[in-house]
Amino acid sequence: MRAPIGDFETATPVPDCLDELTAPVADAVRTWRGAVPADRVLYVDTDPRWADTAVFVEHYGRDLLEQSANCVVVAGKRGGETTLAACLVLSTTRVDVNGVVRRHLGARKASFASMETATGETGMEYGGITPLGLPAGWPVLVDAAVADLPYVLVGSGRRRGKLLVPGKALAGLPGAVVLEGLGAA
């Protein structure tokens, strides 16, 4: 199948390539309940050496920069309690951790989660964390600009491979909240 964005040789519907995904991502596909069918989410095989956004777009095409999103794990703290959440913003922006995220989580302090926390809690590889298959109950904060895209390139749970996901499917994930201004220039 031809990928709807980018110049990838093949794109495979995720229900047809569960073995390429981490366990939490594959489980999310198996139990998919979104308004957008799971077979509209596509997997593209990519080289793990080029997983980070800057080198990825250099290798796979600069046009992907405007259609890529980063998923980062944040920790909001208040009164000894910590809330972990995922934030999904365009790769051309940065997560407004100390403004939008902190206020939305009702936290006194918010910061990026450590690599050990992010990978340990998600069961995904650092540099490949994706909003599909996150722990139950986690808020998934999605920038409105991401939700508006026809397709968005995101991690697959591993450094090898990426997912092409309709923006509306990301906005419909369990725990998802679409927020204006989550990604700051």
mmCIF file with all atom_site columns, C-alpha atoms in Angstrom:
data_model
loop_
_atom_site.group_PDB
_atom_site.id
_atom_site.type_symbol
_atom_site.label_atom_id
_atom_site.label_alt_id
_atom_site.label_comp_id
_atom_site.label_asym_id
_atom_site.label_entity_id
_atom_site.label_seq_id
_atom_site.pdbx_PDB_ins_code
_atom_site.Cartn_x
_atom_site.Cartn_y
_atom_site.Cartn_z
_atom_site.occupancy
_atom_site.B_iso_or_equiv
_atom_site.pdbx_formal_charge
_atom_site.auth_seq_id
_atom_site.auth_comp_id
_atom_site.auth_asym_id
_atom_site.auth_atom_id
_atom_site.pdbx_PDB_model_num
ATOM 1   C CA . MET A 1 1   ? 0.000   0.000  0.000  1.00 0.00 ? 1   MET A CA 1
ATOM 2   C CA . ARG A 1 2   ? 1.203   3.538  -0.720 1.00 0.00 ? 2   ARG A CA 1
ATOM 3   C CA . ALA A 1 3   ? 1.715   5.795  2.297  1.00 0.00 ? 3   ALA A CA 1
ATOM 4   C CA . PRO A 1 4   ? -0.609  8.849  2.419  1.00 0.00 ? 4   PRO A CA 1
ATOM 5   C CA . ILE A 1 5   ? 2.353   11.051 3.445  1.00 0.00 ? 5   ILE A CA 1
ATOM 6   C CA . GLY A 1 6   ? 6.080   10.739 2.922  1.00 0.00 ? 6   GLY A CA 1
ATOM 7   C CA . ASP A 1 7   ? 7.934   8.674  0.369  1.00 0.00 ? 7   ASP A CA 1
ATOM 8   C CA . PHE A 1 8   ? 7.961   5.278  2.031  1.00 0.00 ? 8   PHE A CA 1
ATOM 9   C CA . GLU A 1 9   ? 8.237   2.125  -0.047 1.00 0.00 ? 9   GLU A CA 1
ATOM 10  C CA . THR A 1 10  ? 5.363   0.415  1.743  1.00 0.00 ? 10  THR A CA 1
ATOM 11  C CA . ALA A 1 11  ? 2.817   1.200  4.412  1.00 0.00 ? 11  ALA A CA 1
ATOM 12  C CA . THR A 1 12  ? 1.022   -1.619 6.192  1.00 0.00 ? 12  THR A CA 1
ATOM 13  C CA . PRO A 1 13  ? -2.243  -1.358 8.180  1.00 0.00 ? 13  PRO A CA 1
ATOM 14  C CA . VAL A 1 14  ? -1.238  -1.934 11.820 1.00 0.00 ? 14  VAL A CA 1
ATOM 15  C CA . PRO A 1 15  ? -3.654  -4.862 12.357 1.00 0.00 ? 15  PRO A CA 1
ATOM 16  C CA . ASP A 1 16  ? -1.606  -6.699 9.697  1.00 0.00 ? 16  ASP A CA 1
ATOM 17  C CA . CYS A 1 17  ? 1.807   -6.189 11.337 1.00 0.00 ? 17  CYS A CA 1
ATOM 18  C CA . LEU A 1 18  ? 1.333   -6.586 15.099 1.00 0.00 ? 18  LEU A CA 1
ATOM 19  C CA . ASP A 1 19  ? 4.685   -8.402 15.378 1.00 0.00 ? 19  ASP A CA 1
ATOM 20  C CA . GLU A 1 20  ? 6.460   -5.172 14.393 1.00 0.00 ? 20  GLU A CA 1
ATOM 21  C CA . LEU A 1 21  ? 5.011   -3.316 17.404 1.00 0.00 ? 21  LEU A CA 1
ATOM 22  C CA . THR A 1 22  ? 5.814   -3.320 21.104 1.00 0.00 ? 22  THR A CA 1
ATOM 23  C CA . ALA A 1 23  ? 3.388   -5.281 23.280 1.00 0.00 ? 23  ALA A CA 1
ATOM 24  C CA . PRO A 1 24  ? 1.454   -2.231 24.593 1.00 0.00 ? 24  PRO A CA 1
ATOM 25  C CA . VAL A 1 25  ? 1.014   -0.800 21.089 1.00 0.00 ? 25  VAL A CA 1
ATOM 26  C CA . ALA A 1 26  ? -0.043  -4.160 19.631 1.00 0.00 ? 26  ALA A CA 1
ATOM 27  C CA . ASP A 1 27  ? -2.539  -4.589 22.497 1.00 0.00 ? 27  ASP A CA 1
ATOM 28  C CA . ALA A 1 28  ? -3.982  -1.126 21.777 1.00 0.00 ? 28  ALA A CA 1
ATOM 29  C CA . VAL A 1 29  ? -4.488  -2.110 18.137 1.00 0.00 ? 29  VAL A CA 1
ATOM 30  C CA . ARG A 1 30  ? -6.132  -5.418 19.099 1.00 0.00 ? 30  ARG A CA 1
ATOM 31  C CA . THR A 1 31  ? -8.622  -3.624 21.375 1.00 0.00 ? 31  THR A CA 1
ATOM 32  C CA . TRP A 1 32  ? -9.097  -0.555 19.134 1.00 0.00 ? 32  TRP A CA 1
ATOM 33  C CA . ARG A 1 33  ? -12.454 1.168  19.655 1.00 0.00 ? 33  ARG A CA 1
ATOM 34  C CA . GLY A 1 34  ? -11.899 4.505  17.932 1.00 0.00 ? 34  GLY A CA 1
ATOM 35  C CA . ALA A 1 35  ? -14.242 6.175  15.462 1.00 0.00 ? 35  ALA A CA 1
ATOM 36  C CA . VAL A 1 36  ? -11.465 5.901  12.866 1.00 0.00 ? 36  VAL A CA 1
ATOM 37  C CA . PRO A 1 37  ? -10.947 2.204  11.947 1.00 0.00 ? 37  PRO A CA 1
ATOM 38  C CA . ALA A 1 38  ? -7.645  0.655  13.093 1.00 0.00 ? 38  ALA A CA 1
ATOM 39  C CA . ASP A 1 39  ? -6.716  -0.297 9.534  1.00 0.00 ? 39  ASP A CA 1
ATOM 40  C CA . ARG A 1 40  ? -6.395  3.428  8.708  1.00 0.00 ? 40  ARG A CA 1
ATOM 41  C CA . VAL A 1 41  ? -3.408  3.528  11.074 1.00 0.00 ? 41  VAL A CA 1
ATOM 42  C CA . LEU A 1 42  ? -0.356  2.505  9.059  1.00 0.00 ? 42  LEU A CA 1
ATOM 43  C CA . TYR A 1 43  ? 3.110   1.204  9.915  1.00 0.00 ? 43  TYR A CA 1
ATOM 44  C CA . VAL A 1 44  ? 6.179   2.155  7.882  1.00 0.00 ? 44  VAL A CA 1
ATOM 45  C CA . ASP A 1 45  ? 9.513   0.450  8.424  1.00 0.00 ? 45  ASP A CA 1
ATOM 46  C CA . THR A 1 46  ? 12.329  2.920  9.076  1.00 0.00 ? 46  THR A CA 1
ATOM 47  C CA . ASP A 1 47  ? 15.957  2.685  10.140 1.00 0.00 ? 47  ASP A CA 1
ATOM 48  C CA . PRO A 1 48  ? 16.389  3.137  13.918 1.00 0.00 ? 48  PRO A CA 1
ATOM 49  C CA . ARG A 1 49  ? 19.559  5.195  13.342 1.00 0.00 ? 49  ARG A CA 1
ATOM 50  C CA . TRP A 1 50  ? 17.325  7.946  11.970 1.00 0.00 ? 50  TRP A CA 1
ATOM 51  C CA . ALA A 1 51  ? 14.544  7.805  14.581 1.00 0.00 ? 51  ALA A CA 1
ATOM 52  C CA . ASP A 1 52  ? 15.072  11.301 16.002 1.00 0.00 ? 52  ASP A CA 1
ATOM 53  C CA . THR A 1 53  ? 13.088  13.983 14.182 1.00 0.00 ? 53  THR A CA 1
ATOM 54  C CA . ALA A 1 54  ? 15.954  16.125 12.846 1.00 0.00 ? 54  ALA A CA 1
ATOM 55  C CA . VAL A 1 55  ? 17.866  13.261 11.232 1.00 0.00 ? 55  VAL A CA 1
ATOM 56  C CA . PHE A 1 56  ? 14.653  11.484 10.256 1.00 0.00 ? 56  PHE A CA 1
ATOM 57  C CA . VAL A 1 57  ? 13.442  14.328 8.036  1.00 0.00 ? 57  VAL A CA 1
ATOM 58  C CA . GLU A 1 58  ? 16.934  14.766 6.581  1.00 0.00 ? 58  GLU A CA 1
ATOM 59  C CA . HIS A 1 59  ? 16.833  11.141 5.469  1.00 0.00 ? 59  HIS A CA 1
ATOM 60  C CA . TYR A 1 60  ? 13.135  10.578 4.656  1.00 0.00 ? 60  TYR A CA 1
ATOM 61  C CA . GLY A 1 61  ? 12.122  14.033 3.401  1.00 0.00 ? 61  GLY A CA 1
ATOM 62  C CA . ARG A 1 62  ? 11.923  17.570 4.775  1.00 0.00 ? 62  ARG A CA 1
ATOM 63  C CA . ASP A 1 63  ? 8.209   17.717 3.893  1.00 0.00 ? 63  ASP A CA 1
ATOM 64  C CA . LEU A 1 64  ? 7.573   15.310 6.779  1.00 0.00 ? 64  LEU A CA 1
ATOM 65  C CA . LEU A 1 65  ? 8.662   17.942 9.309  1.00 0.00 ? 65  LEU A CA 1
ATOM 66  C CA . GLU A 1 66  ? 5.271   19.686 9.034  1.00 0.00 ? 66  GLU A CA 1
ATOM 67  C CA . GLN A 1 67  ? 3.424   16.354 9.342  1.00 0.00 ? 67  GLN A CA 1
ATOM 68  C CA . SER A 1 68  ? 5.360   14.836 12.245 1.00 0.00 ? 68  SER A CA 1
ATOM 69  C CA . ALA A 1 69  ? 4.523   14.917 15.923 1.00 0.00 ? 69  ALA A CA 1
ATOM 70  C CA . ASN A 1 70  ? 6.570   14.160 19.002 1.00 0.00 ? 70  ASN A CA 1
ATOM 71  C CA . CYS A 1 71  ? 5.094   12.289 21.950 1.00 0.00 ? 71  CYS A CA 1
ATOM 72  C CA . VAL A 1 72  ? 6.732   13.130 25.263 1.00 0.00 ? 72  VAL A CA 1
ATOM 73  C CA . VAL A 1 73  ? 5.964   11.972 28.774 1.00 0.00 ? 73  VAL A CA 1
ATOM 74  C CA . VAL A 1 74  ? 5.550   14.643 31.440 1.00 0.00 ? 74  VAL A CA 1
ATOM 75  C CA . ALA A 1 75  ? 5.204   14.479 35.210 1.00 0.00 ? 75  ALA A CA 1
ATOM 76  C CA . GLY A 1 76  ? 2.929   16.884 37.064 1.00 0.00 ? 76  GLY A CA 1
ATOM 77  C CA . LYS A 1 77  ? 3.441   17.171 40.827 1.00 0.00 ? 77  LYS A CA 1
ATOM 78  C CA . ARG A 1 78  ? 1.188   18.533 43.527 1.00 0.00 ? 78  ARG A CA 1
ATOM 79  C CA . GLY A 1 79  ? 1.165   17.750 47.229 1.00 0.00 ? 79  GLY A CA 1
ATOM 80  C CA . GLY A 1 80  ? 3.392   14.688 46.971 1.00 0.00 ? 80  GLY A CA 1
ATOM 81  C CA . GLU A 1 81  ? 1.305   13.186 44.159 1.00 0.00 ? 81  GLU A CA 1
ATOM 82  C CA . THR A 1 82  ? 2.703   12.699 40.652 1.00 0.00 ? 82  THR A CA 1
ATOM 83  C CA . THR A 1 83  ? 0.556   12.469 37.534 1.00 0.00 ? 83  THR A CA 1
ATOM 84  C CA . LEU A 1 84  ? 2.138   11.125 34.355 1.00 0.00 ? 84  LEU A CA 1
ATOM 85  C CA . ALA A 1 85  ? 0.736   12.226 31.022 1.00 0.00 ? 85  ALA A CA 1
ATOM 86  C CA . ALA A 1 86  ? 1.676   12.108 27.364 1.00 0.00 ? 86  ALA A CA 1
ATOM 87  C CA . CYS A 1 87  ? 1.845   15.249 25.237 1.00 0.00 ? 87  CYS A CA 1
ATOM 88  C CA . LEU A 1 88  ? 1.616   15.160 21.461 1.00 0.00 ? 88  LEU A CA 1
ATOM 89  C CA . VAL A 1 89  ? 2.801   18.259 19.602 1.00 0.00 ? 89  VAL A CA 1
ATOM 90  C CA . LEU A 1 90  ? 4.008   19.043 16.104 1.00 0.00 ? 90  LEU A CA 1
ATOM 91  C CA . SER A 1 91  ? 7.725   18.381 15.775 1.00 0.00 ? 91  SER A CA 1
ATOM 92  C CA . THR A 1 92  ? 8.220   22.041 14.829 1.00 0.00 ? 92  THR A CA 1
ATOM 93  C CA . THR A 1 93  ? 7.032   23.108 18.306 1.00 0.00 ? 93  THR A CA 1
ATOM 94  C CA . ARG A 1 94  ? 7.865   22.471 21.952 1.00 0.00 ? 94  ARG A CA 1
ATOM 95  C CA . VAL A 1 95  ? 5.515   21.298 24.679 1.00 0.00 ? 95  VAL A CA 1
ATOM 96  C CA . ASP A 1 96  ? 4.393   24.185 26.907 1.00 0.00 ? 96  ASP A CA 1
ATOM 97  C CA . VAL A 1 97  ? 5.141   22.213 30.070 1.00 0.00 ? 97  VAL A CA 1
ATOM 98  C CA . ASN A 1 98  ? 5.134   25.100 32.535 1.00 0.00 ? 98  ASN A CA 1
ATOM 99  C CA . GLY A 1 99  ? 1.983   26.707 31.134 1.00 0.00 ? 99  GLY A CA 1
ATOM 100 C CA . VAL A 1 100 ? -0.656  24.634 29.349 1.00 0.00 ? 100 VAL A CA 1
ATOM 101 C CA . VAL A 1 101 ? 0.437   21.247 30.742 1.00 0.00 ? 101 VAL A CA 1
ATOM 102 C CA . ARG A 1 102 ? 0.866   22.376 34.335 1.00 0.00 ? 102 ARG A CA 1
ATOM 103 C CA . ARG A 1 103 ? -2.522  24.132 34.367 1.00 0.00 ? 103 ARG A CA 1
ATOM 104 C CA . HIS A 1 104 ? -4.350  21.251 32.673 1.00 0.00 ? 104 HIS A CA 1
ATOM 105 C CA . LEU A 1 105 ? -2.940  18.709 35.130 1.00 0.00 ? 105 LEU A CA 1
ATOM 106 C CA . GLY A 1 106 ? -3.639  21.000 38.099 1.00 0.00 ? 106 GLY A CA 1
ATOM 107 C CA . ALA A 1 107 ? -0.001  20.622 39.082 1.00 0.00 ? 107 ALA A CA 1
ATOM 108 C CA . ARG A 1 108 ? 2.147   22.972 41.084 1.00 0.00 ? 108 ARG A CA 1
ATOM 109 C CA . LYS A 1 109 ? 5.180   21.836 39.099 1.00 0.00 ? 109 LYS A CA 1
ATOM 110 C CA . ALA A 1 110 ? 5.470   20.021 35.770 1.00 0.00 ? 110 ALA A CA 1
ATOM 111 C CA . SER A 1 111 ? 8.530   18.675 33.997 1.00 0.00 ? 111 SER A CA 1
ATOM 112 C CA . PHE A 1 112 ? 9.575   16.118 31.425 1.00 0.00 ? 112 PHE A CA 1
ATOM 113 C CA . ALA A 1 113 ? 9.674   12.630 32.910 1.00 0.00 ? 113 ALA A CA 1
ATOM 114 C CA . SER A 1 114 ? 13.068  10.946 33.105 1.00 0.00 ? 114 SER A CA 1
ATOM 115 C CA . MET A 1 115 ? 14.012  8.495  30.382 1.00 0.00 ? 115 MET A CA 1
ATOM 116 C CA . GLU A 1 116 ? 13.803  5.640  32.896 1.00 0.00 ? 116 GLU A CA 1
ATOM 117 C CA . THR A 1 117 ? 10.301  6.660  33.971 1.00 0.00 ? 117 THR A CA 1
ATOM 118 C CA . ALA A 1 118 ? 9.092   7.215  30.391 1.00 0.00 ? 118 ALA A CA 1
ATOM 119 C CA . THR A 1 119 ? 10.337  3.873  29.099 1.00 0.00 ? 119 THR A CA 1
ATOM 120 C CA . GLY A 1 120 ? 9.586   1.921  32.269 1.00 0.00 ? 120 GLY A CA 1
ATOM 121 C CA . GLU A 1 121 ? 5.995   3.118  32.570 1.00 0.00 ? 121 GLU A CA 1
ATOM 122 C CA . THR A 1 122 ? 5.136   2.857  28.852 1.00 0.00 ? 122 THR A CA 1
ATOM 123 C CA . GLY A 1 123 ? 7.006   -0.320 27.887 1.00 0.00 ? 123 GLY A CA 1
ATOM 124 C CA . MET A 1 124 ? 8.284   1.557  24.830 1.00 0.00 ? 124 MET A CA 1
ATOM 125 C CA . GLU A 1 125 ? 11.729  2.560  23.616 1.00 0.00 ? 125 GLU A CA 1
ATOM 126 C CA . TYR A 1 126 ? 13.037  6.058  24.215 1.00 0.00 ? 126 TYR A CA 1
ATOM 127 C CA . GLY A 1 127 ? 12.826  7.973  20.948 1.00 0.00 ? 127 GLY A CA 1
ATOM 128 C CA . GLY A 1 128 ? 9.870   5.894  19.797 1.00 0.00 ? 128 GLY A CA 1
ATOM 129 C CA . ILE A 1 129 ? 7.198   6.601  22.419 1.00 0.00 ? 129 ILE A CA 1
ATOM 130 C CA . THR A 1 130 ? 3.780   6.817  20.828 1.00 0.00 ? 130 THR A CA 1
ATOM 131 C CA . PRO A 1 131 ? 0.341   7.809  22.144 1.00 0.00 ? 131 PRO A CA 1
ATOM 132 C CA . LEU A 1 132 ? -1.088  4.388  21.182 1.00 0.00 ? 132 LEU A CA 1
ATOM 133 C CA . GLY A 1 133 ? -0.871  1.864  23.996 1.00 0.00 ? 133 GLY A CA 1
ATOM 134 C CA . LEU A 1 134 ? -0.112  4.163  26.906 1.00 0.00 ? 134 LEU A CA 1
ATOM 135 C CA . PRO A 1 135 ? -1.048  3.026  30.409 1.00 0.00 ? 135 PRO A CA 1
ATOM 136 C CA . ALA A 1 136 ? -4.777  3.163  31.200 1.00 0.00 ? 136 ALA A CA 1
ATOM 137 C CA . GLY A 1 137 ? -5.836  6.351  32.897 1.00 0.00 ? 137 GLY A CA 1
ATOM 138 C CA . TRP A 1 138 ? -3.039  8.515  31.522 1.00 0.00 ? 138 TRP A CA 1
ATOM 139 C CA . PRO A 1 139 ? -4.114  11.856 30.102 1.00 0.00 ? 139 PRO A CA 1
ATOM 140 C CA . VAL A 1 140 ? -3.087  12.159 26.443 1.00 0.00 ? 140 VAL A CA 1
ATOM 141 C CA . LEU A 1 141 ? -2.783  15.861 25.680 1.00 0.00 ? 141 LEU A CA 1
ATOM 142 C CA . VAL A 1 142 ? -2.999  16.482 21.933 1.00 0.00 ? 142 VAL A CA 1
ATOM 143 C CA . ASP A 1 143 ? -2.224  19.843 20.384 1.00 0.00 ? 143 ASP A CA 1
ATOM 144 C CA . ALA A 1 144 ? -5.113  21.033 18.190 1.00 0.00 ? 144 ALA A CA 1
ATOM 145 C CA . ALA A 1 145 ? -2.730  21.433 15.232 1.00 0.00 ? 145 ALA A CA 1
ATOM 146 C CA . VAL A 1 146 ? -1.932  17.698 15.431 1.00 0.00 ? 146 VAL A CA 1
ATOM 147 C CA . ALA A 1 147 ? -5.603  16.699 15.613 1.00 0.00 ? 147 ALA A CA 1
ATOM 148 C CA . ASP A 1 148 ? -6.323  18.798 12.505 1.00 0.00 ? 148 ASP A CA 1
ATOM 149 C CA . LEU A 1 149 ? -3.869  16.969 10.219 1.00 0.00 ? 149 LEU A CA 1
ATOM 150 C CA . PRO A 1 150 ? -5.176  14.302 7.814  1.00 0.00 ? 150 PRO A CA 1
ATOM 151 C CA . TYR A 1 151 ? -2.209  12.062 8.753  1.00 0.00 ? 151 TYR A CA 1
ATOM 152 C CA . VAL A 1 152 ? 0.510   12.477 11.361 1.00 0.00 ? 152 VAL A CA 1
ATOM 153 C CA . LEU A 1 153 ? 3.843   10.659 11.567 1.00 0.00 ? 153 LEU A CA 1
ATOM 154 C CA . VAL A 1 154 ? 4.496   9.468  15.158 1.00 0.00 ? 154 VAL A CA 1
ATOM 155 C CA . GLY A 1 155 ? 6.643   6.858  16.874 1.00 0.00 ? 155 GLY A CA 1
ATOM 156 C CA . SER A 1 156 ? 5.683   3.195  16.828 1.00 0.00 ? 156 SER A CA 1
ATOM 157 C CA . GLY A 1 157 ? 6.800   2.295  20.351 1.00 0.00 ? 157 GLY A CA 1
ATOM 158 C CA . ARG A 1 158 ? 10.252  1.354  19.043 1.00 0.00 ? 158 ARG A CA 1
ATOM 159 C CA . ARG A 1 159 ? 13.011  3.354  17.398 1.00 0.00 ? 159 ARG A CA 1
ATOM 160 C CA . ARG A 1 160 ? 12.554  1.206  14.282 1.00 0.00 ? 160 ARG A CA 1
ATOM 161 C CA . GLY A 1 161 ? 9.393   2.069  12.375 1.00 0.00 ? 161 GLY A CA 1
ATOM 162 C CA . LYS A 1 162 ? 6.850   4.860  12.540 1.00 0.00 ? 162 LYS A CA 1
ATOM 163 C CA . LEU A 1 163 ? 3.076   5.082  12.530 1.00 0.00 ? 163 LEU A CA 1
ATOM 164 C CA . LEU A 1 164 ? 1.011   7.209  10.179 1.00 0.00 ? 164 LEU A CA 1
ATOM 165 C CA . VAL A 1 165 ? -2.134  8.078  12.101 1.00 0.00 ? 165 VAL A CA 1
ATOM 166 C CA . PRO A 1 166 ? -5.106  10.258 11.119 1.00 0.00 ? 166 PRO A CA 1
ATOM 167 C CA . GLY A 1 167 ? -5.193  13.308 13.397 1.00 0.00 ? 167 GLY A CA 1
ATOM 168 C CA . LYS A 1 168 ? -8.818  12.531 14.280 1.00 0.00 ? 168 LYS A CA 1
ATOM 169 C CA . ALA A 1 169 ? -7.771  9.072  15.485 1.00 0.00 ? 169 ALA A CA 1
ATOM 170 C CA . LEU A 1 170 ? -5.218  10.641 17.835 1.00 0.00 ? 170 LEU A CA 1
ATOM 171 C CA . ALA A 1 171 ? -7.869  13.020 19.185 1.00 0.00 ? 171 ALA A CA 1
ATOM 172 C CA . GLY A 1 172 ? -10.119 10.006 19.837 1.00 0.00 ? 172 GLY A CA 1
ATOM 173 C CA . LEU A 1 173 ? -7.629  7.925  21.832 1.00 0.00 ? 173 LEU A CA 1
ATOM 174 C CA . PRO A 1 174 ? -8.602  6.909  25.374 1.00 0.00 ? 174 PRO A CA 1
ATOM 175 C CA . GLY A 1 175 ? -7.821  9.786  27.732 1.00 0.00 ? 175 GLY A CA 1
ATOM 176 C CA . ALA A 1 176 ? -7.197  12.227 24.868 1.00 0.00 ? 176 ALA A CA 1
ATOM 177 C CA . VAL A 1 177 ? -7.875  15.924 25.348 1.00 0.00 ? 177 VAL A CA 1
ATOM 178 C CA . VAL A 1 178 ? -7.298  18.337 22.476 1.00 0.00 ? 178 VAL A CA 1
ATOM 179 C CA . LEU A 1 179 ? -5.732  21.585 23.654 1.00 0.00 ? 179 LEU A CA 1
ATOM 180 C CA . GLU A 1 180 ? -4.989  24.821 21.820 1.00 0.00 ? 180 GLU A CA 1
ATOM 181 C CA . GLY A 1 181 ? -1.459  26.092 22.359 1.00 0.00 ? 181 GLY A CA 1
ATOM 182 C CA . LEU A 1 182 ? -0.008  22.887 23.798 1.00 0.00 ? 182 LEU A CA 1
ATOM 183 C CA . GLY A 1 183 ? 2.814   23.183 21.288 1.00 0.00 ? 183 GLY A CA 1
ATOM 184 C CA . ALA A 1 184 ? 4.652   26.493 21.471 1.00 0.00 ? 184 ALA A CA 1
ATOM 185 C CA . ALA A 1 185 ? 6.881   27.853 18.708 1.00 0.00 ? 185 ALA A CA 1
#
